[in-house]
mmCIF file of C-alpha atoms in Angstrom:
data_model
loop_
_atom_site.group_PDB
_atom_site.id
_atom_site.type_symbol
_atom_site.label_atom_id
_atom_site.label_comp_id
_atom_site.label_asym_id
_atom_site.label_seq_id
_atom_site.Cartn_x
_atom_site.Cartn_y
_atom_site.Cartn_z
ATOM 1 C CA MET A 1 16.375 -32.144 -0.043
ATOM 2 C CA LYS A 2 15.725 -34.648 2.601
ATOM 3 C CA MET A 3 17.966 -37.761 2.330
ATOM 4 C CA LYS A 4 15.005 -40.693 2.985
ATOM 5 C CA LEU A 5 17.324 -43.959 2.966
ATOM 6 C CA GLY A 6 16.895 -47.455 2.812
ATOM 7 C CA ILE A 7 19.182 -50.442 4.186
ATOM 8 C CA ILE A 8 20.023 -53.425 2.003
ATOM 9 C CA GLY A 9 21.320 -55.722 4.669
ATOM 10 C CA TYR A 10 20.257 -54.524 8.777
ATOM 11 C CA GLY A 11 23.143 -56.639 9.940
ATOM 12 C CA GLY A 12 26.237 -55.419 12.361
ATOM 13 C CA MET A 13 26.894 -52.410 9.892
ATOM 14 C CA GLY A 14 23.303 -51.566 8.516
ATOM 15 C CA TYR A 15 22.024 -51.428 12.121
ATOM 16 C CA TRP A 16 24.746 -48.953 12.852
ATOM 17 C CA HIS A 17 23.514 -46.774 9.796
ATOM 18 C CA GLY A 18 20.295 -46.985 11.021
ATOM 19 C CA GLU A 19 21.132 -45.451 14.445
ATOM 20 C CA TYR A 20 23.850 -42.994 13.143
ATOM 21 C CA ALA A 21 22.517 -41.879 10.201
ATOM 22 C CA PRO A 22 19.525 -39.876 11.545
ATOM 23 C CA ARG A 23 22.676 -37.592 13.737
ATOM 24 C CA ALA A 24 23.095 -36.451 10.186
ATOM 25 C CA GLY A 25 19.689 -35.322 9.638
ATOM 26 C CA VAL A 26 19.315 -38.376 7.384
ATOM 27 C CA GLU A 27 15.454 -39.860 7.867
ATOM 28 C CA VAL A 28 15.665 -44.043 7.634
ATOM 29 C CA VAL A 29 13.089 -45.387 6.023
ATOM 30 C CA ALA A 30 13.127 -48.643 5.288
ATOM 31 C CA ALA A 31 15.252 -52.123 5.726
ATOM 32 C CA TYR A 32 15.820 -55.080 3.261
ATOM 33 C CA ASP A 33 17.478 -58.488 4.906
ATOM 34 C CA VAL A 34 16.915 -62.177 4.192
ATOM 35 C CA ASP A 35 16.954 -62.774 8.179
ATOM 36 C CA PRO A 36 13.529 -62.575 9.569
ATOM 37 C CA LYS A 37 15.104 -61.848 13.166
ATOM 38 C CA ARG A 38 16.822 -58.611 11.441
ATOM 39 C CA LEU A 39 13.309 -57.574 9.968
ATOM 40 C CA GLU A 40 12.155 -58.026 13.435
ATOM 41 C CA MET A 41 14.969 -55.580 14.697
ATOM 42 C CA ALA A 42 14.341 -53.125 12.281
ATOM 43 C CA LYS A 43 10.240 -52.611 12.853
ATOM 44 C CA ASP A 44 11.152 -52.452 16.882
ATOM 45 C CA ASN A 45 13.114 -49.393 15.530
ATOM 46 C CA GLY A 46 10.221 -48.056 13.607
ATOM 47 C CA ILE A 47 11.738 -48.739 10.083
ATOM 48 C CA SER A 48 9.831 -50.358 7.415
ATOM 49 C CA ALA A 49 11.420 -54.015 6.803
ATOM 50 C CA TYR A 50 10.945 -55.974 3.886
ATOM 51 C CA ASP A 51 12.126 -59.481 2.962
ATOM 52 C CA SER A 52 11.319 -59.015 -1.113
ATOM 53 C CA LEU A 53 13.909 -56.578 -2.643
ATOM 54 C CA GLU A 54 11.085 -55.444 -5.759
ATOM 55 C CA ASP A 55 8.815 -54.348 -2.824
ATOM 56 C CA PHE A 56 11.738 -52.625 -0.952
ATOM 57 C CA TYR A 57 12.727 -50.253 -3.991
ATOM 58 C CA LYS A 58 8.842 -49.475 -3.950
ATOM 59 C CA HIS A 59 8.686 -47.907 -0.607
ATOM 60 C CA ASP A 60 7.612 -44.388 -1.261
ATOM 61 C CA GLY A 61 9.687 -41.553 -1.304
ATOM 62 C CA MET A 62 13.104 -43.307 -0.674
ATOM 63 C CA ASN A 63 15.799 -42.032 -2.770
ATOM 64 C CA PHE A 64 19.234 -43.387 -1.581
ATOM 65 C CA VAL A 65 20.424 -46.812 0.167
ATOM 66 C CA VAL A 66 23.284 -47.960 1.740
ATOM 67 C CA ILE A 67 24.421 -51.524 1.036
ATOM 68 C CA ALA A 68 25.753 -53.445 4.214
ATOM 69 C CA THR A 69 25.724 -57.110 2.986
ATOM 70 C CA PRO A 70 28.840 -59.690 2.592
ATOM 71 C CA ASN A 71 31.316 -58.023 -0.113
ATOM 72 C CA ASP A 72 30.553 -60.773 -2.771
ATOM 73 C CA VAL A 73 27.016 -59.268 -3.528
ATOM 74 C CA HIS A 74 28.003 -55.572 -3.712
ATOM 75 C CA LYS A 75 28.157 -55.493 -7.243
ATOM 76 C CA THR A 76 24.538 -57.033 -8.204
ATOM 77 C CA LEU A 77 23.050 -55.105 -5.662
ATOM 78 C CA THR A 78 24.204 -51.640 -6.635
ATOM 79 C CA ILE A 79 23.595 -52.110 -10.181
ATOM 80 C CA LYS A 80 19.923 -53.381 -8.997
ATOM 81 C CA SER A 81 19.670 -50.001 -6.745
ATOM 82 C CA LEU A 82 20.798 -48.186 -9.523
ATOM 83 C CA HIS A 83 18.451 -49.246 -12.006
ATOM 84 C CA ALA A 84 16.006 -48.679 -9.417
ATOM 85 C CA GLY A 85 16.380 -45.209 -9.463
ATOM 86 C CA MET A 86 18.027 -44.785 -6.011
ATOM 87 C CA HIS A 87 21.938 -43.097 -5.060
ATOM 88 C CA VAL A 88 23.898 -45.889 -3.574
ATOM 89 C CA MET A 89 26.616 -45.653 -1.134
ATOM 90 C CA VAL A 90 28.229 -49.182 -0.266
ATOM 91 C CA GLU A 91 30.153 -50.541 2.134
ATOM 92 C CA LYS A 92 33.629 -51.033 2.156
ATOM 93 C CA PRO A 93 35.393 -52.695 -0.168
ATOM 94 C CA ALA A 94 33.528 -51.444 -2.315
ATOM 95 C CA THR A 95 33.451 -54.699 -4.544
ATOM 96 C CA MET A 96 35.808 -57.733 -4.980
ATOM 97 C CA SER A 97 37.590 -56.592 -8.018
ATOM 98 C CA VAL A 98 38.589 -53.513 -10.022
ATOM 99 C CA ALA A 99 36.743 -55.168 -12.775
ATOM 100 C CA ASP A 100 33.447 -55.400 -10.620
ATOM 101 C CA TRP A 101 33.948 -51.389 -9.798
ATOM 102 C CA ASP A 102 34.286 -50.053 -13.254
ATOM 103 C CA GLU A 103 31.048 -51.699 -14.010
ATOM 104 C CA MET A 104 29.296 -50.155 -11.191
ATOM 105 C CA VAL A 105 30.822 -46.941 -12.316
ATOM 106 C CA ALA A 106 29.451 -47.197 -15.523
ATOM 107 C CA GLU A 107 26.132 -47.857 -14.584
ATOM 108 C CA SER A 108 25.913 -45.077 -11.899
ATOM 109 C CA GLU A 109 26.839 -42.913 -14.888
ATOM 110 C CA LYS A 110 24.589 -44.643 -17.539
ATOM 111 C CA THR A 111 21.556 -44.175 -14.725
ATOM 112 C CA GLY A 112 22.824 -41.105 -13.506
ATOM 113 C CA GLN A 113 22.666 -41.820 -9.903
ATOM 114 C CA ILE A 114 25.622 -41.116 -7.214
ATOM 115 C CA LEU A 115 27.685 -43.911 -6.335
ATOM 116 C CA THR A 116 30.086 -43.683 -3.252
ATOM 117 C CA VAL A 117 31.707 -45.926 -0.576
ATOM 118 C CA HIS A 118 31.576 -45.736 3.234
ATOM 119 C CA GLN A 119 34.986 -44.902 4.121
ATOM 120 C CA ASN A 120 34.046 -43.301 7.223
ATOM 121 C CA ARG A 121 37.414 -44.004 8.650
ATOM 122 C CA ARG A 122 38.860 -41.060 7.177
ATOM 123 C CA TRP A 123 36.754 -39.298 10.008
ATOM 124 C CA ASP A 124 38.764 -40.776 12.728
ATOM 125 C CA LYS A 125 40.626 -38.535 14.895
ATOM 126 C CA ASP A 126 43.940 -40.545 15.212
ATOM 127 C CA TYR A 127 44.296 -40.112 11.220
ATOM 128 C CA ASN A 128 43.475 -36.733 11.340
ATOM 129 C CA VAL A 129 45.735 -35.806 14.127
ATOM 130 C CA MET A 130 48.893 -37.828 12.337
ATOM 131 C CA ARG A 131 47.871 -35.882 9.043
ATOM 132 C CA LYS A 132 47.739 -32.091 11.056
ATOM 133 C CA VAL A 133 51.312 -33.169 12.475
ATOM 134 C CA ILE A 134 53.242 -34.158 9.641
ATOM 135 C CA GLU A 135 51.086 -31.486 7.248
ATOM 136 C CA GLU A 136 52.077 -28.799 9.435
ATOM 137 C CA GLY A 137 55.664 -29.843 9.231
ATOM 138 C CA ASN A 138 56.071 -30.449 12.842
ATOM 139 C CA ILE A 139 58.566 -33.081 12.584
ATOM 140 C CA GLY A 140 59.932 -32.351 9.215
ATOM 141 C CA LYS A 141 60.393 -34.469 6.268
ATOM 142 C CA ILE A 142 58.670 -37.683 6.337
ATOM 143 C CA GLN A 143 60.659 -40.685 6.107
ATOM 144 C CA SER A 144 58.365 -43.431 7.356
ATOM 145 C CA ILE A 145 54.461 -44.031 8.225
ATOM 146 C CA GLU A 146 53.515 -46.810 10.318
ATOM 147 C CA SER A 147 49.732 -47.807 10.694
ATOM 148 C CA ARG A 148 49.023 -50.665 12.688
ATOM 149 C CA VAL A 149 45.587 -51.834 14.518
ATOM 150 C CA PHE A 150 45.749 -55.152 16.560
ATOM 151 C CA GLY A 151 42.908 -56.831 18.091
ATOM 152 C CA THR A 152 43.192 -59.958 21.035
ATOM 153 C CA GLY A 153 40.374 -61.887 20.352
ATOM 154 C CA GLY A 154 41.468 -63.696 16.836
ATOM 155 C CA ALA A 155 37.659 -64.612 16.206
ATOM 156 C CA PHE A 156 35.878 -63.332 12.768
ATOM 157 C CA PHE A 157 31.966 -63.141 12.903
ATOM 158 C CA GLY A 158 29.480 -64.349 10.120
ATOM 159 C CA TRP A 159 30.533 -64.477 6.685
ATOM 160 C CA ARG A 160 33.965 -62.424 7.643
ATOM 161 C CA SER A 161 35.354 -65.915 8.178
ATOM 162 C CA PHE A 162 35.013 -67.273 4.715
ATOM 163 C CA PRO A 163 37.105 -65.952 1.543
ATOM 164 C CA GLU A 164 34.024 -66.650 -1.068
ATOM 165 C CA TYR A 165 32.140 -64.134 0.952
ATOM 166 C CA GLY A 166 35.153 -61.356 0.832
ATOM 167 C CA GLY A 167 36.438 -62.021 4.195
ATOM 168 C CA GLY A 168 39.744 -61.684 5.773
ATOM 169 C CA MET A 169 41.640 -58.675 7.418
ATOM 170 C CA ILE A 170 42.796 -57.032 4.296
ATOM 171 C CA LEU A 171 39.188 -56.814 3.096
ATOM 172 C CA ASP A 172 38.036 -55.674 6.608
ATOM 173 C CA TRP A 173 40.573 -53.200 8.367
ATOM 174 C CA GLY A 174 43.556 -53.010 5.355
ATOM 175 C CA VAL A 175 40.964 -51.535 2.906
ATOM 176 C CA HIS A 176 40.476 -48.620 5.657
ATOM 177 C CA LEU A 177 44.094 -48.354 6.174
ATOM 178 C CA PHE A 178 45.116 -48.241 2.628
ATOM 179 C CA ASP A 179 42.342 -45.659 2.069
ATOM 180 C CA GLN A 180 43.707 -43.494 4.807
ATOM 181 C CA LEU A 181 47.299 -43.493 3.407
ATOM 182 C CA LEU A 182 46.294 -42.813 -0.320
ATOM 183 C CA ASP A 183 43.832 -40.371 0.617
ATOM 184 C CA MET A 184 46.897 -38.942 2.307
ATOM 185 C CA PHE A 185 49.101 -38.722 -0.734
ATOM 186 C CA PRO A 186 46.121 -38.383 -3.500
ATOM 187 C CA ASN A 187 49.091 -37.237 -6.356
ATOM 188 C CA THR A 188 52.017 -39.400 -5.385
ATOM 189 C CA LYS A 189 52.828 -43.019 -6.781
ATOM 190 C CA VAL A 190 52.929 -46.268 -5.002
ATOM 191 C CA THR A 191 55.648 -47.816 -6.853
ATOM 192 C CA SER A 192 56.762 -50.885 -5.118
ATOM 193 C CA VAL A 193 54.371 -53.315 -3.217
ATOM 194 C CA TYR A 194 55.807 -56.131 -0.720
ATOM 195 C CA ALA A 195 52.746 -58.080 1.054
ATOM 196 C CA LYS A 196 52.708 -60.976 3.473
ATOM 197 C CA LEU A 197 49.654 -62.649 4.408
ATOM 198 C CA MET A 198 49.086 -65.277 7.182
ATOM 199 C CA THR A 199 46.472 -67.308 8.797
ATOM 200 C CA VAL A 200 48.055 -67.131 12.570
ATOM 201 C CA LEU A 201 44.939 -69.372 13.762
ATOM 202 C CA ASP A 202 44.344 -71.265 10.877
ATOM 203 C CA GLN A 203 41.198 -70.068 9.383
ATOM 204 C CA LYS A 204 40.674 -69.741 6.034
ATOM 205 C CA VAL A 205 41.225 -66.107 5.385
ATOM 206 C CA ASP A 206 44.063 -63.672 6.479
ATOM 207 C CA ASP A 207 43.900 -62.835 10.254
ATOM 208 C CA TYR A 208 47.531 -61.162 9.914
ATOM 209 C CA PHE A 209 48.892 -59.092 7.403
ATOM 210 C CA LYS A 210 52.038 -56.906 6.840
ATOM 211 C CA VAL A 211 51.951 -54.733 4.041
ATOM 212 C CA THR A 212 55.130 -52.286 2.897
ATOM 213 C CA LEU A 213 54.752 -49.576 0.349
ATOM 214 C CA THR A 214 57.157 -47.361 -1.373
ATOM 215 C CA LEU A 215 56.088 -43.889 -2.694
ATOM 216 C CA GLU A 216 57.685 -42.077 -5.263
ATOM 217 C CA ASN A 217 59.831 -39.273 -3.282
ATOM 218 C CA GLY A 218 57.712 -39.964 -0.652
ATOM 219 C CA PRO A 219 58.224 -41.831 3.057
ATOM 220 C CA LEU A 220 58.218 -45.829 3.203
ATOM 221 C CA LEU A 221 54.348 -46.708 4.391
ATOM 222 C CA HIS A 222 53.889 -49.980 6.865
ATOM 223 C CA VAL A 223 50.490 -51.228 7.220
ATOM 224 C CA GLU A 224 50.143 -53.971 9.773
ATOM 225 C CA VAL A 225 46.883 -55.485 11.020
ATOM 226 C CA GLY A 226 46.631 -58.310 13.780
ATOM 227 C CA THR A 227 43.471 -59.989 15.530
ATOM 228 C CA TYR A 228 45.785 -62.212 17.743
ATOM 229 C CA ALA A 229 48.341 -59.979 19.529
ATOM 230 C CA PHE A 230 48.293 -59.455 22.789
ATOM 231 C CA TYR A 231 50.904 -56.764 23.400
ATOM 232 C CA LYS A 232 49.911 -53.232 22.264
ATOM 233 C CA LEU A 233 52.120 -51.247 19.361
ATOM 234 C CA PRO A 234 51.237 -47.699 18.848
ATOM 235 C CA ARG A 235 48.327 -46.890 16.401
ATOM 236 C CA TRP A 236 50.920 -44.449 14.299
ATOM 237 C CA TYR A 237 54.431 -44.234 14.169
ATOM 238 C CA VAL A 238 56.330 -41.838 12.116
ATOM 239 C CA ILE A 239 59.694 -40.749 11.873
ATOM 240 C CA GLY A 240 60.623 -37.388 10.306
ATOM 241 C CA ASN A 241 64.023 -35.838 9.722
ATOM 242 C CA ASP A 242 63.349 -33.168 12.772
ATOM 243 C CA GLY A 243 61.050 -35.926 15.483
ATOM 244 C CA THR A 244 59.269 -38.815 15.808
ATOM 245 C CA LEU A 245 55.474 -39.001 16.187
ATOM 246 C CA GLN A 246 53.628 -41.607 17.867
ATOM 247 C CA ILE A 247 49.829 -41.841 18.678
ATOM 248 C CA ASP A 248 48.900 -44.922 20.731
ATOM 249 C CA ASP A 249 45.250 -45.437 20.138
ATOM 250 C CA PHE A 250 41.905 -44.139 18.312
ATOM 251 C CA ASP A 251 41.214 -41.549 20.356
ATOM 252 C CA CYS A 252 44.577 -40.111 20.968
ATOM 253 C CA GLN A 253 44.607 -40.179 24.730
ATOM 254 C CA THR A 254 48.129 -41.097 24.859
ATOM 255 C CA GLY A 255 50.955 -40.405 22.577
ATOM 256 C CA GLY A 256 52.939 -37.215 21.390
ATOM 257 C CA TYR A 257 56.049 -35.976 19.231
ATOM 258 C CA THR A 258 59.344 -35.322 20.236
ATOM 259 C CA LYS A 259 62.039 -32.693 18.425
ATOM 260 C CA PRO A 260 65.554 -32.343 18.811
ATOM 261 C CA ARG A 261 66.762 -29.002 21.072
ATOM 262 C CA TYR A 262 70.356 -28.221 19.899
ATOM 263 C CA THR A 263 72.358 -27.704 22.912
ATOM 264 C CA ASP A 264 76.205 -27.842 23.863
ATOM 265 C CA ASN A 265 76.445 -31.223 25.292
ATOM 266 C CA PRO A 266 77.088 -33.826 22.942
ATOM 267 C CA VAL A 267 74.663 -36.369 22.558
ATOM 268 C CA ALA A 268 77.195 -39.122 21.656
ATOM 269 C CA GLU A 269 78.553 -38.956 25.208
ATOM 270 C CA VAL A 270 76.027 -41.341 26.743
ATOM 271 C CA VAL A 271 77.068 -44.791 26.512
ATOM 272 C CA VAL A 272 74.985 -48.012 27.523
ATOM 273 C CA MET A 273 76.550 -50.871 28.415
ATOM 274 C CA THR A 274 74.637 -54.132 27.374
ATOM 275 C CA SER A 275 75.485 -58.064 28.664
ATOM 276 C CA ALA A 276 77.111 -58.126 25.511
ATOM 277 C CA GLY A 277 79.010 -54.850 25.343
ATOM 278 C CA PRO A 278 79.215 -50.950 24.918
ATOM 279 C CA THR A 279 76.950 -48.539 22.740
ATOM 280 C CA ARG A 280 76.525 -45.291 21.963
ATOM 281 C CA MET A 281 74.587 -45.430 18.665
ATOM 282 C CA MET A 282 71.820 -46.890 20.405
ATOM 283 C CA ALA A 283 71.766 -44.541 23.722
ATOM 284 C CA PRO A 284 68.723 -42.798 25.379
ATOM 285 C CA ARG A 285 69.061 -39.297 23.967
ATOM 286 C CA PRO A 286 69.857 -36.740 27.287
ATOM 287 C CA PRO A 287 66.643 -34.941 28.259
ATOM 288 C CA GLU A 288 68.024 -31.721 27.660
ATOM 289 C CA THR A 289 68.704 -32.809 23.889
ATOM 290 C CA LYS A 290 65.174 -32.977 23.236
ATOM 291 C CA GLU A 291 61.998 -31.748 23.722
ATOM 292 C CA ASP A 292 58.288 -32.991 23.939
ATOM 293 C CA PHE A 293 55.205 -31.927 22.418
ATOM 294 C CA PRO A 294 51.369 -33.029 23.253
ATOM 295 C CA LEU A 295 49.112 -34.101 20.409
ATOM 296 C CA PRO A 296 47.553 -31.141 18.988
ATOM 297 C CA LYS A 297 43.560 -30.854 19.442
ATOM 298 C CA VAL A 298 41.597 -31.878 16.226
ATOM 299 C CA GLU A 299 37.735 -31.990 15.735
ATOM 300 C CA THR A 300 36.105 -34.561 13.769
ATOM 301 C CA ASP A 301 32.651 -34.953 12.894
ATOM 302 C CA TRP A 302 31.722 -38.280 11.094
ATOM 303 C CA THR A 303 28.393 -36.927 9.803
ATOM 304 C CA GLU A 304 29.858 -34.667 7.308
ATOM 305 C CA LEU A 305 29.797 -38.086 5.116
ATOM 306 C CA TYR A 306 26.122 -38.139 5.305
ATOM 307 C CA GLN A 307 26.156 -34.020 4.743
ATOM 308 C CA ASN A 308 27.980 -34.339 1.832
ATOM 309 C CA LEU A 309 25.957 -36.909 -0.031
ATOM 310 C CA VAL A 310 22.733 -34.262 0.415
ATOM 311 C CA GLY A 311 24.937 -31.727 -0.857
ATOM 312 C CA VAL A 312 25.898 -33.596 -3.880
ATOM 313 C CA MET A 313 21.982 -34.449 -4.338
ATOM 314 C CA GLU A 314 21.218 -30.971 -4.219
ATOM 315 C CA GLY A 315 24.056 -30.403 -6.748
ATOM 316 C CA LYS A 316 25.723 -27.988 -4.206
ATOM 317 C CA GLU A 317 29.390 -30.103 -3.503
ATOM 318 C CA GLU A 318 31.312 -32.545 -4.807
ATOM 319 C CA LEU A 319 31.527 -36.651 -3.748
ATOM 320 C CA LEU A 320 34.110 -36.314 -1.212
ATOM 321 C CA ILE A 321 34.686 -40.049 -1.540
ATOM 322 C CA LYS A 322 35.036 -40.231 -5.078
ATOM 323 C CA PRO A 323 35.003 -43.117 -7.467
ATOM 324 C CA HIS A 324 38.663 -42.577 -8.780
ATOM 325 C CA GLN A 325 39.985 -42.362 -5.278
ATOM 326 C CA VAL A 326 37.585 -46.093 -4.702
ATOM 327 C CA ARG A 327 39.368 -47.631 -7.649
ATOM 328 C CA ARG A 328 42.636 -46.773 -6.530
ATOM 329 C CA VAL A 329 42.451 -48.724 -3.430
ATOM 330 C CA LEU A 330 41.046 -51.675 -4.980
ATOM 331 C CA GLU A 331 43.976 -51.397 -7.707
ATOM 332 C CA LEU A 332 45.936 -51.747 -4.805
ATOM 333 C CA ILE A 333 44.332 -54.869 -2.965
ATOM 334 C CA GLU A 334 44.648 -56.279 -6.029
ATOM 335 C CA VAL A 335 48.637 -55.947 -6.319
ATOM 336 C CA ILE A 336 48.408 -56.630 -2.543
ATOM 337 C CA PHE A 337 47.294 -60.603 -3.065
ATOM 338 C CA LYS A 338 49.447 -61.249 -5.913
ATOM 339 C CA SER A 339 52.395 -60.153 -4.119
ATOM 340 C CA ALA A 340 51.624 -62.188 -1.294
ATOM 341 C CA ASN A 341 50.470 -65.187 -3.568
ATOM 342 C CA GLU A 342 53.902 -64.790 -5.589
ATOM 343 C CA ALA A 343 55.793 -64.125 -2.027
ATOM 344 C CA ARG A 344 58.017 -61.164 -3.957
ATOM 345 C CA SER A 345 57.931 -57.548 -4.286
ATOM 346 C CA LEU A 346 56.313 -56.075 -7.030
ATOM 347 C CA GLU A 347 57.219 -53.168 -9.039
ATOM 348 C CA VAL A 348 53.618 -51.039 -9.748
ATOM 349 C CA SER A 349 52.694 -47.167 -10.660
ATOM 350 C CA ILE A 350 49.690 -47.066 -8.699
#
């Protein structure tokens, strides 16, 4: 079965889908937008352009839509698309609340149409390399996972700087990073949440946040995102009871993991003298008592997401991005906002 894709919202991400979906064998046939300049761009790229949503839905042969609009209209456009007979993939975050998502899923079930979310960061190379090191047991039992993304520009673009449209870093990058970690621990409950959201540049939405999640019988998770940080920190930093993993960037160009090597030389014999006194506990480990390993090679293919959707349409596969997974992320985000607003840690079971 051929997927014939329509794009609702031919802005940054809508344009991206138009350029990249064909690599998965998808035929992009139509685009709807309220901006005439965006419609001209679609036409220039050989895509039928519509300024009427009703006319867009009537495009001959179109059977799937991706919704790439401001977050506040995701629910309305999803339900309209489902009732127009379209399968739907909505950009992240799926919508603004768990209640909205439940309504969207109910309409999907009522109409018999597919509903999923574009959580494409599950295919990021850095994420999959991190998972491989952990799941192969290379650094032992995991104690702590730090997931971090920093930018330096401090700027938001378009509607993302307005809270009423669903702007801010929690709903922009946070939703990706939370989805990655919850995907990694699908059967392990989050038991506590502490969140601090800030506006470093006096904007209307969060441009910096720190979130700490406690897992039931699992590692401590730390997620941090900032748009105005000038010194680079690792994309991933993972501590296990038999080693430490560091991945510096999205492309895994630098990083690795280090494990202890047991020798006859006592590690604690090394002493570092600081300006205020000596320390053995924080002294560097002698080279002969540790072993460094390169990051493993992992191949990822983002087109698997679209290929999966075709398989679901044909009744041959199950969704990779499942509604209950999306709901769990939205439930966590609601608790994160509550924790930040109340300035306290919250006990949960998510």
